[in-house]
């Protein structure tokens, strides 16, 4: 019955590796997002997709590549991981990309790059 | 200047007290405003939207002052379960909708 789910919940990896985080929502929403929350708890949008189409790309390094195989899934692939990528990554979804839509967040993926 | 600014706290408040948080935003064209709540090591969840006329949901009251670009949240009769970080959120509404989060205000309710 989970609305927005992410895997894995924890990810510890070495610098330079490539890793993926998966996100799925069963709410029937059209729009999905990736956010990064750093060590200072600042939550910042990275990407948003609407019906599998990229809408927002917030000056994220091109080592980060989102992929949306269908509107219920938005995965995040990260190449050549760096120490500064350590953070909590949240996936979210909303019914549509409209101003009053509530966003529902997944539980987060805690990434630690060593 | 940050797009959304909040006092990070922490606010340590005795149970039963009233506490108020403030938030300012820099973009005068922003259209939608929210308060989200984030518990420790959990995801953010919508607490309430903020409307121009002000709105209330039980013990929580949100106010918006467009002229001063200022949003507030008032919690009355605070409970231990209110301990969390409260995030002020603004939507810029320029075609590509984007939520901009403040850094949050940490609240701890003390028994």
Short mmCIF file of C-alpha atoms in Angstrom, two decimals:
data_model
loop_
_atom_site.label_atom_id
_atom_site.label_comp_id
_atom_site.label_asym_id
_atom_site.label_seq_id
_atom_site.Cartn_x
_atom_site.Cartn_y
_atom_site.Cartn_z
CA UNK A 1 0.00 0.00 0.00
CA UNK A 2 3.07 2.24 -0.20
CA UNK A 3 2.34 5.37 -2.25
CA UNK A 4 5.85 6.37 -3.32
CA UNK A 5 8.60 3.82 -2.83
CA UNK A 6 12.34 4.03 -3.37
CA UNK A 7 15.08 1.45 -3.47
CA UNK A 8 17.54 1.09 -1.99
CA UNK A 9 16.93 2.79 1.33
CA UNK A 10 20.64 2.98 2.08
CA UNK A 11 23.53 3.02 -0.36
CA UNK A 12 27.19 3.08 0.64
CA UNK A 13 29.67 3.09 -2.20
CA UNK A 14 33.15 4.12 -3.24
CA UNK A 15 34.02 7.29 -5.10
CA UNK A 16 34.06 6.77 -8.84
CA UNK A 17 31.39 4.06 -8.88
CA UNK A 18 28.14 4.22 -10.84
CA UNK A 19 24.89 3.60 -9.00
CA UNK A 20 21.13 3.77 -9.59
CA UNK A 21 18.20 4.61 -7.35
CA UNK A 22 14.72 3.46 -8.32
CA UNK A 23 11.41 5.14 -7.61
CA UNK A 24 7.87 3.95 -8.15
CA UNK A 25 4.51 5.54 -7.35
CA UNK A 26 1.17 3.74 -7.33
CA UNK A 27 -0.94 6.90 -7.01
CA UNK A 28 -1.63 7.26 -10.71
CA UNK A 29 0.17 10.60 -10.75
CA UNK A 30 1.46 12.18 -13.95
CA UNK A 31 4.43 14.04 -12.48
CA UNK A 32 7.47 12.77 -10.62
CA UNK A 33 10.46 14.53 -9.09
CA UNK A 34 13.91 13.95 -7.66
CA UNK A 35 15.14 16.08 -4.76
CA UNK A 36 18.47 16.15 -2.94
CA UNK A 37 18.69 16.95 0.78
CA UNK A 38 22.22 17.74 1.87
CA UNK A 39 23.86 17.53 5.29
CA UNK A 40 22.45 20.94 6.21
CA UNK A 41 18.96 19.57 5.54
CA UNK A 42 18.46 21.87 2.55
CA UNK A 43 16.00 20.22 0.15
CA UNK A 44 16.50 21.15 -3.50
CA UNK A 45 14.78 19.95 -6.64
CA UNK A 46 16.94 18.20 -9.21
CA UNK A 47 14.53 17.02 -11.92
CA UNK A 48 10.86 16.73 -12.68
CA UNK A 49 9.13 14.59 -15.29
CA UNK A 50 5.58 14.93 -16.54
CA UNK A 51 4.20 11.93 -18.40
CA UNK A 52 7.72 10.60 -18.98
CA UNK A 53 8.90 13.94 -20.36
CA UNK A 54 11.65 15.98 -18.67
CA UNK A 55 10.26 19.30 -17.47
CA UNK A 56 12.80 20.63 -14.98
CA UNK A 57 16.54 20.12 -14.87
CA UNK A 58 17.97 22.30 -12.16
CA UNK A 59 21.60 22.71 -13.17
CA UNK A 60 22.49 19.25 -12.05
CA UNK A 61 25.83 17.80 -13.24
CA UNK A 62 25.38 15.55 -16.24
CA UNK A 63 26.71 12.66 -14.15
CA UNK A 64 23.11 12.49 -12.95
CA UNK A 65 20.75 11.00 -15.50
CA UNK A 66 17.08 10.45 -14.75
CA UNK A 67 15.10 7.90 -16.70
CA UNK A 68 11.35 7.46 -16.80
CA UNK A 69 10.34 4.19 -18.47
CA UNK A 70 6.68 4.94 -17.73
CA UNK A 71 4.83 7.54 -15.72
CA UNK A 72 4.83 5.38 -12.58
CA UNK A 73 8.63 5.12 -12.47
CA UNK A 74 11.46 7.61 -12.32
CA UNK A 75 14.92 6.22 -11.78
CA UNK A 76 18.10 8.15 -11.09
CA UNK A 77 21.46 6.96 -12.37
CA UNK A 78 24.63 8.57 -11.07
CA UNK A 79 27.97 8.10 -12.82
CA UNK A 80 31.42 8.60 -11.31
CA UNK A 81 30.17 9.25 -7.78
CA UNK A 82 31.88 12.02 -5.83
CA UNK A 83 32.13 12.68 -2.10
CA UNK A 84 29.82 15.67 -2.48
CA UNK A 85 27.06 13.43 -3.80
CA UNK A 86 26.54 12.09 -0.28
CA UNK A 87 23.03 13.16 0.69
CA UNK A 88 19.49 11.90 1.04
CA UNK A 89 17.69 11.64 -2.30
CA UNK A 90 13.92 11.90 -2.24
CA UNK A 91 11.59 10.95 -5.02
CA UNK A 92 8.16 12.61 -5.10
CA UNK A 93 5.05 12.65 -7.24
CA UNK A 94 2.02 14.86 -7.79
CA UNK A 95 -1.18 14.51 -9.76
CA UNK A 96 -0.07 17.05 -12.32
CA UNK A 97 2.44 19.82 -12.56
CA UNK A 98 0.09 22.50 -11.27
CA UNK A 99 0.43 25.14 -8.65
CA UNK A 100 -1.69 23.74 -5.86
CA UNK A 101 -0.85 20.09 -6.24
CA UNK A 102 0.39 18.32 -3.14
CA UNK A 103 3.63 16.46 -3.63
CA UNK A 104 3.98 13.05 -2.01
CA UNK A 105 7.49 12.04 -1.07
CA UNK A 106 9.12 8.65 -0.93
CA UNK A 107 11.01 7.57 2.20
CA UNK A 108 14.37 8.69 0.81
CA UNK A 109 17.61 6.97 -0.19
CA UNK A 110 20.57 7.73 2.04
CA UNK A 111 23.67 7.76 -0.15
CA UNK A 112 27.12 7.78 1.38
CA UNK A 113 30.12 8.05 -0.92
CA UNK A 114 33.42 7.02 0.65
CA UNK B 1 19.40 36.40 -0.85
CA UNK B 2 17.82 32.93 -0.59
CA UNK B 3 14.50 32.41 -2.36
CA UNK B 4 12.88 31.19 0.85
CA UNK B 5 14.26 32.10 4.26
CA UNK B 6 13.37 30.68 7.64
CA UNK B 7 14.80 30.93 11.13
CA UNK B 8 16.42 27.50 11.54
CA UNK B 9 15.80 27.45 15.29
CA UNK B 10 15.90 25.24 17.24
CA UNK B 11 12.75 26.27 19.05
CA UNK B 12 12.37 24.43 22.37
CA UNK B 13 8.85 25.01 23.61
CA UNK B 14 6.95 23.56 26.62
CA UNK B 15 3.97 21.35 25.90
CA UNK B 16 0.76 23.33 25.69
CA UNK B 17 2.43 26.56 24.59
CA UNK B 18 1.74 28.48 21.41
CA UNK B 19 4.55 28.79 18.91
CA UNK B 20 4.84 30.78 15.69
CA UNK B 21 7.21 30.41 12.77
CA UNK B 22 7.89 32.94 10.07
CA UNK B 23 9.14 32.66 6.55
CA UNK B 24 9.98 35.22 3.87
CA UNK B 25 10.24 34.69 0.13
CA UNK B 26 12.09 36.79 -2.41
CA UNK B 27 10.07 36.33 -5.62
CA UNK B 28 7.03 38.61 -5.53
CA UNK B 29 5.42 36.69 -8.40
CA UNK B 30 5.21 33.46 -6.38
CA UNK B 31 1.67 32.14 -6.34
CA UNK B 32 1.39 29.11 -4.10
CA UNK B 33 2.57 28.58 -0.57
CA UNK B 34 2.72 25.59 1.74
CA UNK B 35 3.97 24.34 5.06
CA UNK B 36 5.48 20.85 5.02
CA UNK B 37 6.53 18.89 8.06
CA UNK B 38 9.57 16.62 8.19
CA UNK B 39 10.18 14.25 11.09
CA UNK B 40 13.72 13.13 11.88
CA UNK B 41 15.03 10.78 9.16
CA UNK B 42 11.68 10.80 7.38
CA UNK B 43 10.30 12.33 4.23
CA UNK B 44 8.56 15.73 4.08
CA UNK B 45 4.76 15.64 4.26
CA UNK B 46 2.30 18.38 3.47
CA UNK B 47 0.98 20.03 6.63
CA UNK B 48 -1.18 22.66 4.99
CA UNK B 49 -1.49 24.98 2.05
CA UNK B 50 -1.45 28.71 2.75
CA UNK B 51 -4.17 30.87 1.24
CA UNK B 52 -4.34 34.64 0.92
CA UNK B 53 -7.21 34.88 3.35
CA UNK B 54 -5.40 32.79 5.93
CA UNK B 55 -6.53 29.32 6.89
CA UNK B 56 -6.87 27.15 9.92
CA UNK B 57 -6.69 23.40 10.42
CA UNK B 58 -7.32 22.41 14.01
CA UNK B 59 -4.52 23.80 16.14
CA UNK B 60 -2.62 25.10 13.10
CA UNK B 61 -3.13 28.50 11.49
CA UNK B 62 -1.32 29.71 8.39
CA UNK B 63 -1.17 33.31 7.21
CA UNK B 64 0.12 34.95 4.05
CA UNK B 65 1.11 38.58 3.66
CA UNK B 66 1.82 39.20 -0.03
CA UNK B 67 2.82 42.84 0.47
CA UNK B 68 5.58 41.86 2.87
CA UNK B 69 6.25 38.51 1.16
CA UNK B 70 5.86 36.79 4.46
CA UNK B 71 4.23 33.51 5.54
CA UNK B 72 3.57 32.37 9.07
CA UNK B 73 2.51 29.22 10.89
CA UNK B 74 0.97 29.27 14.35
CA UNK B 75 0.64 26.13 16.46
CA UNK B 76 -1.64 26.37 19.48
CA UNK B 77 -1.70 24.01 22.47
CA UNK B 78 1.46 22.28 21.24
CA UNK B 79 1.79 18.52 21.66
CA UNK B 80 4.87 16.36 21.98
CA UNK B 81 4.01 14.91 18.57
CA UNK B 82 4.44 18.37 17.01
CA UNK B 83 8.22 18.01 17.40
CA UNK B 84 9.58 18.09 13.85
CA UNK B 85 11.16 20.38 11.29
CA UNK B 86 8.69 22.71 9.57
CA UNK B 87 9.49 23.60 5.97
CA UNK B 88 8.18 26.72 4.31
CA UNK B 89 7.57 26.01 0.62
CA UNK B 90 6.89 28.36 -2.28
CA UNK B 91 5.83 27.51 -5.83
CA UNK B 92 7.02 29.94 -8.46
CA UNK B 93 4.37 29.09 -11.07
CA UNK B 94 6.16 30.18 -14.21
CA UNK B 95 5.09 27.40 -16.54
CA UNK B 96 7.59 24.97 -15.09
CA UNK B 97 6.19 24.46 -11.63
CA UNK B 98 8.85 24.13 -9.00
CA UNK B 99 8.63 23.93 -5.25
CA UNK B 100 11.33 25.90 -3.48
CA UNK B 101 11.92 24.78 0.09
CA UNK B 102 13.21 26.81 3.00
CA UNK B 103 15.85 25.20 5.15
CA UNK B 104 13.26 24.46 7.81
CA UNK B 105 12.67 25.43 11.43
CA UNK B 106 13.39 22.76 14.00
CA UNK B 107 10.78 22.54 16.78
CA UNK B 108 11.08 20.46 19.93
CA UNK B 109 8.18 20.28 22.36
CA UNK B 110 9.35 19.70 25.91
CA UNK B 111 7.18 17.72 28.37
#
